[in-house]
Amino acid sequence: MPLHLKNLLTASELAQARTLLLAADAPWTDGRRSAGDQAVQVKHNQQLAQDSDSAATLRALVLGALQRDALLFSAALPRKIFNPLFNRYGGDANHYGAHVDGAVLHSRATGEWVRTDLSCTVFLSHPDEYDGGELLVHDHCGPQRVKLPAGDAVLYPGTRVHEVLPVTRGVRIASFLWIESMVRSDEQRRLLFDMDMALLALRQRESESAEATRLTGVYHNLLRMWANT
Ligand code: NI
């Protein structure tokens, strides 16, 4: 199931991102320039030029938000984050058909390869500013439709077929990125996340107990067994 990260961006970060991306001179380019062989057939959107000043400012803004989010850290256990990119759907370039992302991607910004264990979309348009534009993530339970408030983000396994439905009114802007996790397996990562969340709830309900300490030890011993740093 996709994980909803509420208020990933603060109100002022969101306002700054929107000002840069909605500026009349924002350097949008054809999204197909950065798509692989399969995706290029179905990709119809725009992407912000990576070498622009606004892209550099926006990358740092989104990276800072990702790095301070405790829920994202627990769920993703990030080892590397592919530099955040920015896209725009509207007018004739208004959808991205069903596709899979490449398993390993080369980041122009950092010069490193990143394995795409997890995908993340940060919504930057308010839901009432556009019709359509849902992110559809296909998983074992069928397609999951995602359309979130501006400033919120969704995290889902990079292994999934996904698509963005046509935007039929207005404009949808977003940031998207991939995360290479210290724990490669979705299943192991999910177990660790469940355990971490249960321990958090346990500690909120009652003060530290000997059992909570032992279970925290089990969490860290599993992480030590499965993590690559
Ligand atoms: Ni994709």
XYZ file of C-alpha atoms and ligand atoms in Angstrom:
230
model
C 0.000 0.000 0.000
C 1.281 3.501 -0.768
C 2.279 5.419 2.379
C 0.884 8.935 2.828
C 3.385 11.457 4.289
C 1.417 14.455 5.554
C 2.900 17.977 5.482
C 6.255 16.888 4.124
C 6.816 20.528 3.155
C 6.160 23.451 5.494
C 3.742 26.149 4.302
C 6.634 28.495 3.436
C 8.554 25.782 1.539
C 5.412 24.960 -0.416
C 4.863 28.643 -1.227
C 8.483 29.031 -2.377
C 8.299 25.909 -4.574
C 5.045 27.041 -6.147
C 6.383 30.536 -6.866
C 9.366 29.078 -8.750
C 7.387 26.429 -10.642
C 4.429 28.622 -11.561
C 6.624 31.526 -12.765
C 5.954 32.467 -16.381
C 9.630 31.884 -17.253
C 10.060 28.524 -15.450
C 12.261 26.401 -17.774
C 9.910 23.515 -18.658
C 11.064 20.979 -21.253
C 9.465 17.981 -22.966
C 9.354 15.085 -20.444
C 10.147 12.547 -23.154
C 13.752 13.751 -23.228
C 14.423 11.865 -20.003
C 12.353 8.714 -20.509
C 13.580 5.185 -21.213
C 12.502 3.132 -24.256
C 9.281 1.779 -22.774
C 8.243 4.911 -20.880
C 8.857 7.282 -23.809
C 5.887 5.746 -25.669
C 3.449 6.753 -22.930
C 5.019 9.861 -21.350
C 3.206 13.124 -22.108
C 4.249 15.754 -19.580
C 6.832 18.454 -18.979
C 9.890 18.428 -16.763
C 11.876 21.278 -15.253
C 15.323 21.686 -16.852
C 17.738 20.122 -14.353
C 20.553 22.585 -15.011
C 18.451 25.663 -14.181
C 18.876 27.844 -11.087
C 15.305 27.171 -10.001
C 15.875 23.383 -10.215
C 18.937 23.679 -7.939
C 16.980 25.702 -5.352
C 14.011 23.323 -5.520
C 16.177 20.186 -5.231
C 17.752 21.487 -2.019
C 14.343 22.463 -0.639
C 12.781 19.020 -1.233
C 15.893 17.115 -0.094
C 15.919 19.054 3.191
C 12.265 18.167 3.781
C 12.852 14.480 3.006
C 15.838 14.306 5.335
C 13.966 15.625 8.378
C 10.826 13.467 7.962
C 10.886 10.712 10.613
C 8.097 8.646 9.035
C 9.874 8.623 5.685
C 13.106 7.566 7.372
C 11.413 4.680 9.164
C 9.563 3.472 6.061
C 12.346 3.931 3.509
C 15.590 3.605 5.510
C 17.288 5.708 2.808
C 20.799 5.006 1.674
C 20.758 7.331 -1.316
C 18.158 9.730 -2.629
C 18.023 10.396 -6.347
C 17.981 14.163 -6.858
C 14.349 15.361 -6.821
C 12.909 16.223 -10.235
C 9.849 18.323 -11.065
C 7.033 17.776 -13.514
C 3.999 19.548 -14.860
C 0.827 18.091 -16.348
C -1.684 20.264 -18.223
C -2.803 21.330 -21.706
C -1.589 18.867 -24.355
C 1.083 17.334 -22.087
C -1.330 16.028 -19.485
C -0.743 12.347 -18.663
C 1.759 9.541 -18.236
C 0.477 6.087 -19.209
C 1.228 2.844 -17.376
C 4.959 2.226 -17.077
C 7.717 0.999 -14.801
C 10.667 3.118 -13.760
C 14.206 1.960 -14.547
C 15.728 -0.218 -11.809
C 18.926 1.838 -11.625
C 19.183 5.488 -12.588
C 22.159 7.762 -13.033
C 21.879 11.089 -11.274
C 23.273 13.979 -13.303
C 23.295 16.179 -10.194
C 25.449 13.858 -8.060
C 27.095 11.607 -10.671
C 26.051 8.445 -8.822
C 23.873 5.457 -9.643
C 20.771 4.952 -7.526
C 18.745 1.715 -7.315
C 15.056 2.663 -7.337
C 13.758 0.661 -4.350
C 11.111 3.281 -3.560
C 9.346 6.006 -5.537
C 8.091 9.225 -4.007
C 5.797 11.945 -5.376
C 5.452 15.278 -3.566
C 2.207 17.015 -4.555
C 2.641 20.775 -5.162
C -0.796 21.636 -6.603
C -3.906 21.826 -4.435
C -6.421 19.095 -5.423
C -9.082 21.677 -6.334
C -6.744 23.373 -8.830
C -7.055 20.502 -11.334
C -9.337 17.674 -12.416
C -7.957 14.198 -13.076
C -4.206 13.780 -12.590
C -4.482 10.969 -10.034
C -1.397 8.831 -9.531
C -2.433 5.204 -10.006
C -0.178 2.634 -8.355
C -0.963 -0.915 -9.435
C -0.393 -3.424 -6.659
C -1.715 -6.846 -5.680
C -4.963 -5.310 -4.398
C -5.622 -3.517 -7.725
C -4.943 0.105 -8.654
C -4.532 2.508 -5.720
C -5.615 6.071 -6.627
C -3.565 8.827 -5.034
C -4.364 12.568 -5.094
C -3.053 14.422 -2.066
C -3.090 17.938 -0.594
C -0.266 20.226 -1.734
C 2.807 19.685 0.450
C 1.968 16.026 1.144
C 3.853 13.117 -0.392
C 3.327 9.457 -1.213
C 5.894 6.686 -0.961
C 5.454 3.384 -2.821
C 7.637 0.469 -3.902
C 9.632 1.146 -7.068
C 8.648 -2.287 -8.339
C 5.087 -1.210 -9.215
C 3.538 -0.365 -12.579
C 2.109 3.141 -12.197
C 0.591 5.978 -14.234
C -0.710 9.534 -14.009
C -4.247 9.958 -15.365
C -4.984 12.840 -17.781
C -5.351 16.296 -16.244
C -8.559 17.588 -17.852
C -8.655 21.027 -16.151
C -5.926 23.197 -14.668
C -2.317 22.251 -14.027
C -0.734 19.652 -11.754
C 2.828 20.265 -10.582
C 4.790 17.823 -8.462
C 8.226 16.704 -7.422
C 9.219 13.073 -7.894
C 12.256 11.102 -6.832
C 13.560 7.667 -5.992
C 15.199 6.233 -2.928
C 17.751 3.454 -2.660
C 17.154 1.820 0.712
C 19.668 0.329 3.141
C 17.238 -2.636 3.147
C 16.660 -3.807 -0.401
C 13.738 -6.181 0.196
C 10.223 -4.648 0.358
C 9.158 -7.412 2.724
C 11.995 -6.898 5.193
C 11.526 -3.131 5.059
C 7.799 -3.506 5.773
C 8.479 -5.750 8.797
C 10.922 -3.219 10.216
C 8.475 -0.362 9.645
C 5.621 -2.246 11.364
C 7.824 -3.005 14.323
C 9.110 0.555 14.587
C 5.567 1.973 14.486
C 4.344 -0.546 17.097
C 7.230 0.353 19.407
C 6.485 4.048 18.980
C 2.826 3.474 19.946
C 3.850 1.295 22.897
C 6.124 4.016 24.254
C 3.416 6.639 23.829
C 0.951 4.501 25.828
C 3.207 3.561 28.694
C 6.654 4.550 29.833
C 9.708 2.544 28.894
C 9.408 -1.123 29.899
C 11.967 -3.926 29.903
C 10.003 -5.605 27.090
C 10.013 -2.448 24.937
C 13.783 -2.226 25.419
C 14.209 -5.879 24.372
C 11.996 -5.424 21.316
C 13.985 -2.318 20.344
C 17.052 -4.531 20.532
C 15.374 -7.045 18.207
C 14.541 -4.200 15.764
C 18.151 -3.062 15.663
C 19.502 -6.590 15.395
C 17.232 -7.257 12.396
C 18.296 -3.951 10.847
C 21.956 -4.859 11.457
C 21.354 -8.236 9.740
C 19.578 -6.765 6.697
C 21.084 -3.307 6.180
C 23.787 -2.382 3.713
C 25.335 1.003 4.268
Ni 7.334 6.598 -13.239
